[in-house]
Structure formats: C-alpha cells, structure tokens
mmCIF file of C-alpha atoms in Angstrom:
data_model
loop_
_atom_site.group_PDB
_atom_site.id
_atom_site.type_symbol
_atom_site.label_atom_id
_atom_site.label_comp_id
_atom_site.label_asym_id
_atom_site.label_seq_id
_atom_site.Cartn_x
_atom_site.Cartn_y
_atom_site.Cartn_z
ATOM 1 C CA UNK A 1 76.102 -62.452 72.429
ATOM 2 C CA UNK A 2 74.572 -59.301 70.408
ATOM 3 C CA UNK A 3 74.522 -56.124 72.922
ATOM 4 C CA UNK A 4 73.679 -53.083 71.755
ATOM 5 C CA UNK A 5 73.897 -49.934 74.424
ATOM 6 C CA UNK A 6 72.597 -46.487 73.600
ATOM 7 C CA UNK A 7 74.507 -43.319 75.370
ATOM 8 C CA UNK A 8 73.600 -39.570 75.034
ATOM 9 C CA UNK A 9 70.177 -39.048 75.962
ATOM 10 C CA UNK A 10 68.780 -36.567 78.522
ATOM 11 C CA UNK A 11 67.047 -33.113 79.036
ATOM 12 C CA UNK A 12 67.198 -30.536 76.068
ATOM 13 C CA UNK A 13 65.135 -27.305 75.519
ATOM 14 C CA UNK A 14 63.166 -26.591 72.315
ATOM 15 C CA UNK A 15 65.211 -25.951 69.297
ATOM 16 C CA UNK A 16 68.282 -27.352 70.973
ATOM 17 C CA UNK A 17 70.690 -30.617 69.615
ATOM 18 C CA UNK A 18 71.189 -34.122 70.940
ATOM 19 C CA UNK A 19 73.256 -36.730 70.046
ATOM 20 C CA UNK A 20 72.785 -40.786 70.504
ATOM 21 C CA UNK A 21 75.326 -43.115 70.158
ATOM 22 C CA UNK A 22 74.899 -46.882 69.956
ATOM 23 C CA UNK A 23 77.737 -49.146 70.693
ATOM 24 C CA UNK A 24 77.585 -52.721 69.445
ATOM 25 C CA UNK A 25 78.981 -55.709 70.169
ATOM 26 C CA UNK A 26 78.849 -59.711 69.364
ATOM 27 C CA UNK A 27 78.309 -59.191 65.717
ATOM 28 C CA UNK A 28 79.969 -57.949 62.598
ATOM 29 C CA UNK A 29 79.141 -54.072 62.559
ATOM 30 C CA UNK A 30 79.973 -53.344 59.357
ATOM 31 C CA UNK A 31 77.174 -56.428 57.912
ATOM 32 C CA UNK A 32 74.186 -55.113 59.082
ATOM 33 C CA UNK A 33 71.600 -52.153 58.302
ATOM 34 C CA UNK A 34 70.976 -49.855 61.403
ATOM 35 C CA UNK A 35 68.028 -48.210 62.949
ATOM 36 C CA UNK A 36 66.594 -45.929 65.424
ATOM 37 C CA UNK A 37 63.387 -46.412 66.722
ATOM 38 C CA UNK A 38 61.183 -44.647 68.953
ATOM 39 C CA UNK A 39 58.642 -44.598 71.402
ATOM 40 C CA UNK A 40 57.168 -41.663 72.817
ATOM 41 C CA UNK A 41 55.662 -42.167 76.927
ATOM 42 C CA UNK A 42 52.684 -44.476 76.621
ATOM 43 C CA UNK A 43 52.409 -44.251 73.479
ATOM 44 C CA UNK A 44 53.423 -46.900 70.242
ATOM 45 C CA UNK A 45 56.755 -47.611 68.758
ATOM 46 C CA UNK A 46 57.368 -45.133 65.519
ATOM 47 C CA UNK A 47 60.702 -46.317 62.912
ATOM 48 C CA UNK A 48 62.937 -43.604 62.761
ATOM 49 C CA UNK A 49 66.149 -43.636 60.465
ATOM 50 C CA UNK A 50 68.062 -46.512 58.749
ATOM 51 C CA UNK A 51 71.440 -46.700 57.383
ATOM 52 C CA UNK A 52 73.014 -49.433 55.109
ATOM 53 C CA UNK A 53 76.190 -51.338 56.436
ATOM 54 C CA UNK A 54 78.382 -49.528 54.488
ATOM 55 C CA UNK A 55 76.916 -46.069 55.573
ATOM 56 C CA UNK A 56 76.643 -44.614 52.315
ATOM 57 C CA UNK A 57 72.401 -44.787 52.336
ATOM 58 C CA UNK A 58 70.381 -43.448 55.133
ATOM 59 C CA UNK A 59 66.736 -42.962 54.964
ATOM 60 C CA UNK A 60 64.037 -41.097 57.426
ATOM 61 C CA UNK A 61 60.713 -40.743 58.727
ATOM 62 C CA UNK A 62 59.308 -37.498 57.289
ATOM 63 C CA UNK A 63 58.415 -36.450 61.307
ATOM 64 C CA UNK A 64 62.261 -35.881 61.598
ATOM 65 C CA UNK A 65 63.293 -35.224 58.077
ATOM 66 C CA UNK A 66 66.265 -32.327 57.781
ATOM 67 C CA UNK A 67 66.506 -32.157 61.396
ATOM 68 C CA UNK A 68 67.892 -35.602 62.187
ATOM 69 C CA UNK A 69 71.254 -36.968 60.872
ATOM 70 C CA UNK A 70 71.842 -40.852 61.096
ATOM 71 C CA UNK A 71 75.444 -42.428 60.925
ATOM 72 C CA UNK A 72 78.144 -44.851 62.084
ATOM 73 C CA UNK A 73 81.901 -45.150 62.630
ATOM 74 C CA UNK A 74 81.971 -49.251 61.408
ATOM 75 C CA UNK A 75 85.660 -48.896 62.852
ATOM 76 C CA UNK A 76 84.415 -48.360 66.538
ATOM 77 C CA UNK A 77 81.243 -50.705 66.056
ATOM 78 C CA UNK A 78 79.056 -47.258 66.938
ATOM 79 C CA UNK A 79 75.880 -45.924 66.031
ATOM 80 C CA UNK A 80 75.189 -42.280 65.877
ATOM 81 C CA UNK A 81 71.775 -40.373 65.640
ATOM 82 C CA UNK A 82 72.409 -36.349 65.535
ATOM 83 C CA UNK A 83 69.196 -34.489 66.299
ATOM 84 C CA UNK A 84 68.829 -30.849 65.651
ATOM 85 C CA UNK A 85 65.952 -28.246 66.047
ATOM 86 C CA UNK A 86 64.058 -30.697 68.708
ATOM 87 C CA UNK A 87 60.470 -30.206 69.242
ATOM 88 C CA UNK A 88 58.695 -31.474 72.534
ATOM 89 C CA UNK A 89 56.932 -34.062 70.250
ATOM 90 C CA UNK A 90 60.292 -35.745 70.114
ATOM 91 C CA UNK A 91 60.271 -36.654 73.310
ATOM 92 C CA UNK A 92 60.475 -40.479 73.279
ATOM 93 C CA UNK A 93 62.713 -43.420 74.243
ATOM 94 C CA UNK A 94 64.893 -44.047 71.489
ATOM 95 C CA UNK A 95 66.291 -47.606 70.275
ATOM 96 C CA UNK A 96 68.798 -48.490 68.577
ATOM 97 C CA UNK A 97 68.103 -51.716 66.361
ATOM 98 C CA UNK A 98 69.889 -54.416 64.154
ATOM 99 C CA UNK A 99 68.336 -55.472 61.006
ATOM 100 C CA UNK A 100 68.031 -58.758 59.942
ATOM 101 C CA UNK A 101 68.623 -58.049 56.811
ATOM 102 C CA UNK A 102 67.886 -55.007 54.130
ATOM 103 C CA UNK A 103 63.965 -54.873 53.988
ATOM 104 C CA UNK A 104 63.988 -57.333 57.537
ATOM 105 C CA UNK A 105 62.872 -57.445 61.092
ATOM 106 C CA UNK A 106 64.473 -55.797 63.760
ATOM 107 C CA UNK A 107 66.580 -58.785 65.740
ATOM 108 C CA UNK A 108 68.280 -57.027 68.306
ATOM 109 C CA UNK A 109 67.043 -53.777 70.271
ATOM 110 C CA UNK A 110 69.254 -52.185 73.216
ATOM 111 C CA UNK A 111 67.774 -50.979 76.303
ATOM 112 C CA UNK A 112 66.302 -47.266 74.939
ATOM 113 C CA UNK A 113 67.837 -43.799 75.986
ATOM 114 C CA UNK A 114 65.264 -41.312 77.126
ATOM 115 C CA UNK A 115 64.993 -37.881 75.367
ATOM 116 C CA UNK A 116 63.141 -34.988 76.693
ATOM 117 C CA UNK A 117 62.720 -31.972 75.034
ATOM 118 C CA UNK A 118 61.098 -29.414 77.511
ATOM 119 C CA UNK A 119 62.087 -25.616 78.909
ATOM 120 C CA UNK B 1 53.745 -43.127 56.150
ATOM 121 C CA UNK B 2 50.515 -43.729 57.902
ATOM 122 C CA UNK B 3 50.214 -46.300 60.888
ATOM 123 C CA UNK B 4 49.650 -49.861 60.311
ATOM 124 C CA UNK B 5 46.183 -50.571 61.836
ATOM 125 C CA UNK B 6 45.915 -52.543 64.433
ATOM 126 C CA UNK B 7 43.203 -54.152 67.189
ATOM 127 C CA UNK B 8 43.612 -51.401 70.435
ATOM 128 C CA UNK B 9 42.985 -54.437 72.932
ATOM 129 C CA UNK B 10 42.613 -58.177 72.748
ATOM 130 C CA UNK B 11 42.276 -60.488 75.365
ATOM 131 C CA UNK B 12 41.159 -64.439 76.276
ATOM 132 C CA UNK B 13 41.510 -67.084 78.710
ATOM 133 C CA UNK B 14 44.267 -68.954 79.443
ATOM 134 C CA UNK B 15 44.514 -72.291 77.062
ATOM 135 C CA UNK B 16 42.692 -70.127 74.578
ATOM 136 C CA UNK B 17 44.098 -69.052 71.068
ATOM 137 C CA UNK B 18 43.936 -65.288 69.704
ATOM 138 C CA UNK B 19 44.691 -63.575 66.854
ATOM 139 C CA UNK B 20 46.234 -59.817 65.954
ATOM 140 C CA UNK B 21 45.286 -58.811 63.226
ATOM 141 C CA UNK B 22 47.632 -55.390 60.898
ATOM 142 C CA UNK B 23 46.317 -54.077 58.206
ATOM 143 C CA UNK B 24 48.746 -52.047 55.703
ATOM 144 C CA UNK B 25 48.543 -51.266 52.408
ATOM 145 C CA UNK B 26 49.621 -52.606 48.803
ATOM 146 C CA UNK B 27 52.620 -50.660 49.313
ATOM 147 C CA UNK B 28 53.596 -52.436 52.536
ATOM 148 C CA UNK B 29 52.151 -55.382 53.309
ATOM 149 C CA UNK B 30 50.806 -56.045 50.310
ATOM 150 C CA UNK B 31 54.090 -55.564 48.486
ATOM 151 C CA UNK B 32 56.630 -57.463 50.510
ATOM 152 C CA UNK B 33 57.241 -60.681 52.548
ATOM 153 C CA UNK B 34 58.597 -58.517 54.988
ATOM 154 C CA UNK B 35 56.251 -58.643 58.182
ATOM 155 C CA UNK B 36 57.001 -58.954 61.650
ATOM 156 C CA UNK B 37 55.555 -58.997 65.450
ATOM 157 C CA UNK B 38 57.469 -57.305 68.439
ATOM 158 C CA UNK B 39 56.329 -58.210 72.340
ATOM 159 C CA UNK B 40 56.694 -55.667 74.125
ATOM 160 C CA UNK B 41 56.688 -55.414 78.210
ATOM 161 C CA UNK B 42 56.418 -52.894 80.591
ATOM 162 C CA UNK B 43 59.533 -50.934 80.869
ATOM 163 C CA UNK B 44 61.581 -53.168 78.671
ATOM 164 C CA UNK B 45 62.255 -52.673 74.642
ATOM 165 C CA UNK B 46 60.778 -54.485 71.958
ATOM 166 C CA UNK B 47 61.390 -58.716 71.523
ATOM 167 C CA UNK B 48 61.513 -59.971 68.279
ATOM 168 C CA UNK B 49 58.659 -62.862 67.470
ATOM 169 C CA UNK B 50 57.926 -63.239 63.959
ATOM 170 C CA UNK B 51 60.424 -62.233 61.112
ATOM 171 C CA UNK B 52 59.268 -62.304 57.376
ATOM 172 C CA UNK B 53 55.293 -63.278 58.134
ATOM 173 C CA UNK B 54 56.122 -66.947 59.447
ATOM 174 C CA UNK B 55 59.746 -67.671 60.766
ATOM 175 C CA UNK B 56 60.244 -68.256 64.602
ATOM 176 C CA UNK B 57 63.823 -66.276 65.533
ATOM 177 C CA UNK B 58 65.508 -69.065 67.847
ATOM 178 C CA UNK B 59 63.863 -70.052 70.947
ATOM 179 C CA UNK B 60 60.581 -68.555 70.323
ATOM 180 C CA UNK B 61 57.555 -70.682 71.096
ATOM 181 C CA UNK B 62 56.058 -72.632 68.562
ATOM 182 C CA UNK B 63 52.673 -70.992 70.092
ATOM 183 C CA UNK B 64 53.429 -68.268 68.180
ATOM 184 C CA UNK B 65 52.728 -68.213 64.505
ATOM 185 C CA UNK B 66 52.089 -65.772 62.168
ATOM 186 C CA UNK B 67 50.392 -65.493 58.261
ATOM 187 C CA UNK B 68 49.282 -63.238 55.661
ATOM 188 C CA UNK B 69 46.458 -62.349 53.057
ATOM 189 C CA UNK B 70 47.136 -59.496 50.424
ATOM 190 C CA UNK B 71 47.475 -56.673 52.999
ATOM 191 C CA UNK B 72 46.614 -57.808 56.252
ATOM 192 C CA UNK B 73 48.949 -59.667 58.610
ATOM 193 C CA UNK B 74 48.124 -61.744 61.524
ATOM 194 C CA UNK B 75 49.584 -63.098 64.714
ATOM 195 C CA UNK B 76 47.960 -66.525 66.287
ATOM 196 C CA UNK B 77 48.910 -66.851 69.620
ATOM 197 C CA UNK B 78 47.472 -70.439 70.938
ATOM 198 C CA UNK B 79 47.565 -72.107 74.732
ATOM 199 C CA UNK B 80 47.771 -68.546 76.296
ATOM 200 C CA UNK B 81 49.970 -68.195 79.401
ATOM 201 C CA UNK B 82 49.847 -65.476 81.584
ATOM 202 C CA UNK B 83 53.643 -64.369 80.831
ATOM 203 C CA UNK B 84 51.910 -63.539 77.141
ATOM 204 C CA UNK B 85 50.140 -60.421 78.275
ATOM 205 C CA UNK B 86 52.039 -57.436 77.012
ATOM 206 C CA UNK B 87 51.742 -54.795 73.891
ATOM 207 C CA UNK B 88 52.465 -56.526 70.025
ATOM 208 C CA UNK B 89 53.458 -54.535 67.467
ATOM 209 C CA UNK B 90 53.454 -55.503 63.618
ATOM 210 C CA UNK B 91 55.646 -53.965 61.483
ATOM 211 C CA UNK B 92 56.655 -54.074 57.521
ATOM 212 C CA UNK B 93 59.101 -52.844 54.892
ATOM 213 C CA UNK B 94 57.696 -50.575 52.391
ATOM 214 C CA UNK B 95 58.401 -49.544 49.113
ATOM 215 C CA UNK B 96 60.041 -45.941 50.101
ATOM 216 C CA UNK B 97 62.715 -47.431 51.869
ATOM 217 C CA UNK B 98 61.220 -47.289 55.306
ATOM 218 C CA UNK B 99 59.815 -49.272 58.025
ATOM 219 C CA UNK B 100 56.264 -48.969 59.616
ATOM 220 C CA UNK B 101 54.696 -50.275 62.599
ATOM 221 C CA UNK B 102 51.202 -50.663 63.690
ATOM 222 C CA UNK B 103 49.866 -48.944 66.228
ATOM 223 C CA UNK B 104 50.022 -51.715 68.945
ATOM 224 C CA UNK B 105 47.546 -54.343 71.094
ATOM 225 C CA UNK B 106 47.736 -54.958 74.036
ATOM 226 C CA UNK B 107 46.950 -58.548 75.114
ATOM 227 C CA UNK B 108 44.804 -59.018 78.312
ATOM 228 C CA UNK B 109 44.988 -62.864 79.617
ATOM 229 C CA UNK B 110 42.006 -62.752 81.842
#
C-alpha cells in the first residue's frame, strides 16, 4: 500500500524558513517524479514544485521561485521541500504527491501539513 | 501560469448526470493528453479520478468519465449519489514543465 506522510509544518513568522519532509512507502522511491502541492484555507489547490526520480531536475511555480528548494534523499524514501523568506500568502496545507508518470496525474497524495506564516 | 477555468458551482438531482467543464490553453490542454480530475472532501486531500483525459485509476466508478476538445476538458458525472458532492479540480501538464489546476467546483447534489 502507497503511504505518503508529510512532517515539519507549523507556525513561522514573516521572512522566516520551514522545512517539509515527505516519507514514502509501498512503492519504489527512486521511480517516480515528486510534488508539492498546496492549498491555501478555503481556497483551491495551487502545484508547487516537482522533481524527477533521479533528483537531478526540479521545477517551480513562479509564486515561490528562489525562495523554495525541492529535493529527496531516494536512499531514505524522503521528500524534502525547504522554504525560505515566507510570506503570509504561503500559508496553505501542503501535499506531498506521487506522479504517475513524467507529464501525469497525481496518484497518491498524503494527508497535508499545515503552514502558517503569521507574527 | 494562469488558473485553469473552471464552473464556481454545479449541482443536480440525484440519478441526474453533470458535467465540469476546464478550460486551458494551447499550451496546456491543448498541447498534451495529460488531463486529470481530483475529488476533493472536506478536510481530507485530493482523490485521484481521471488520469490522462479518460482512464479510470482502479476502483473508480465507471460513473465517472472524462473527454476533451482542443482546450477544454470535461468531467461527466452520471446517476449522482449523494457521497458525490464535494470540490473537483482539473488539472494538466504544460509545456514549461509545470502542472496547473483549475480553480475548482463544487458539486451540490440537491
């Protein structure tokens, strides 16, 4: 069975960092592209990041652009998402998400960690 | 990266059929095979639907179906049951590397 459980989230003030992490299980890791998604309170889900199976290509929305740093460790089956210089309009439940395939749906989701950015 | 555009709010009877409709562009939608519809409740993430327009993941109803013409996408959902009313989202591949999703619709089974 595919489980996927994010780790990390919580309360940070403006400008500060966060990391996720995304543990994974029931699958080959090292296979499949990864993803955050978000989805700020009551509002719509917005695709964050994506990195290839083998890590080397990562890609971004251009809301978090140079201040957000996807990667993974395919050795401990773990997803990472580094966020610097937070702005209140990250505030969101973040996903992490398995990929089908490169350019395919989203299979897999695990259960969101909430991030708040507020002083 | 703009929004896929969907319907804010659909909603019909139970038995009935409706259809979600996403409209992207020719660099989305239009370009790739690549669309698919999330079902989203209350409180709980995102559940996979429709993969690559048409395709059913396992143990999906076949009440679900989904199609596409040049950039618009759409999701039939026929015999509604009650346990259908929750937010869709569409979403597609596009040709900077990156995913989109459409704004979401939330389905009202009266």
């Amino acid at each position: 069975e595919v489980q996927l459980l994010e780790s990390g989230g919580g309360l940070v003030q403006p400008g500060g960092s966060l990391r996720l992490s995304c543990g994974a299980s029931g699958f080959t890791f090292s296979n499949y592209a990864m993803n955050w998604v978000r989805q700020a309170p009551g509002k719509g889900l917005e695709w964050v990041s994506v990195i290839r199976g083998g890590g080397s290509y990562t890609y971004y929305a251009d809301s978090v652009k140079g201040r957000f740093t996807i990667s993974r460790d395919n050795a401990k089956d773990t997803l990472y998402l580094q966020m610097n210089s937070l702005r209140a309009d990250d505030t969101a439940i973040y996903y992490c998400a398995k990929t089908t395939q490169w350019r395919g749906a989203f299979d897999y989701w695990g259960q969101g960690a909430l991030v708040t950015v507020s002083s | 990266q703009s929004a896929l555009t969907q319907p804010a709010s659909v909603s019909g009877s139970p038995g009935q059929s409706i259809t979600i409709s996403c409209t992207g562009t020719s660099s989305d939608i239009g370009d790739y095979n690549s669309v698919s519809w999330y079902q989203q409740h209350p409180g709980k993430a995102p559940k996979l639907m429709i993969y690559d327009v048409r395709n059913r993941p396992s143990g999906i109803s076949n009440r679900f179906s989904g199609s596409k013409s040049g950039n618009t996408a759409s999701l039939t959902i026929s015999g509604l049951q009650a346990e259908d009313e929750a937010d869709y989202y569409c979403s597609s591949y596009t040709n900077f590397n990156t995913w989109v999703f459409g704004g979401g619709t939330k389905l009202t089974v009266l």
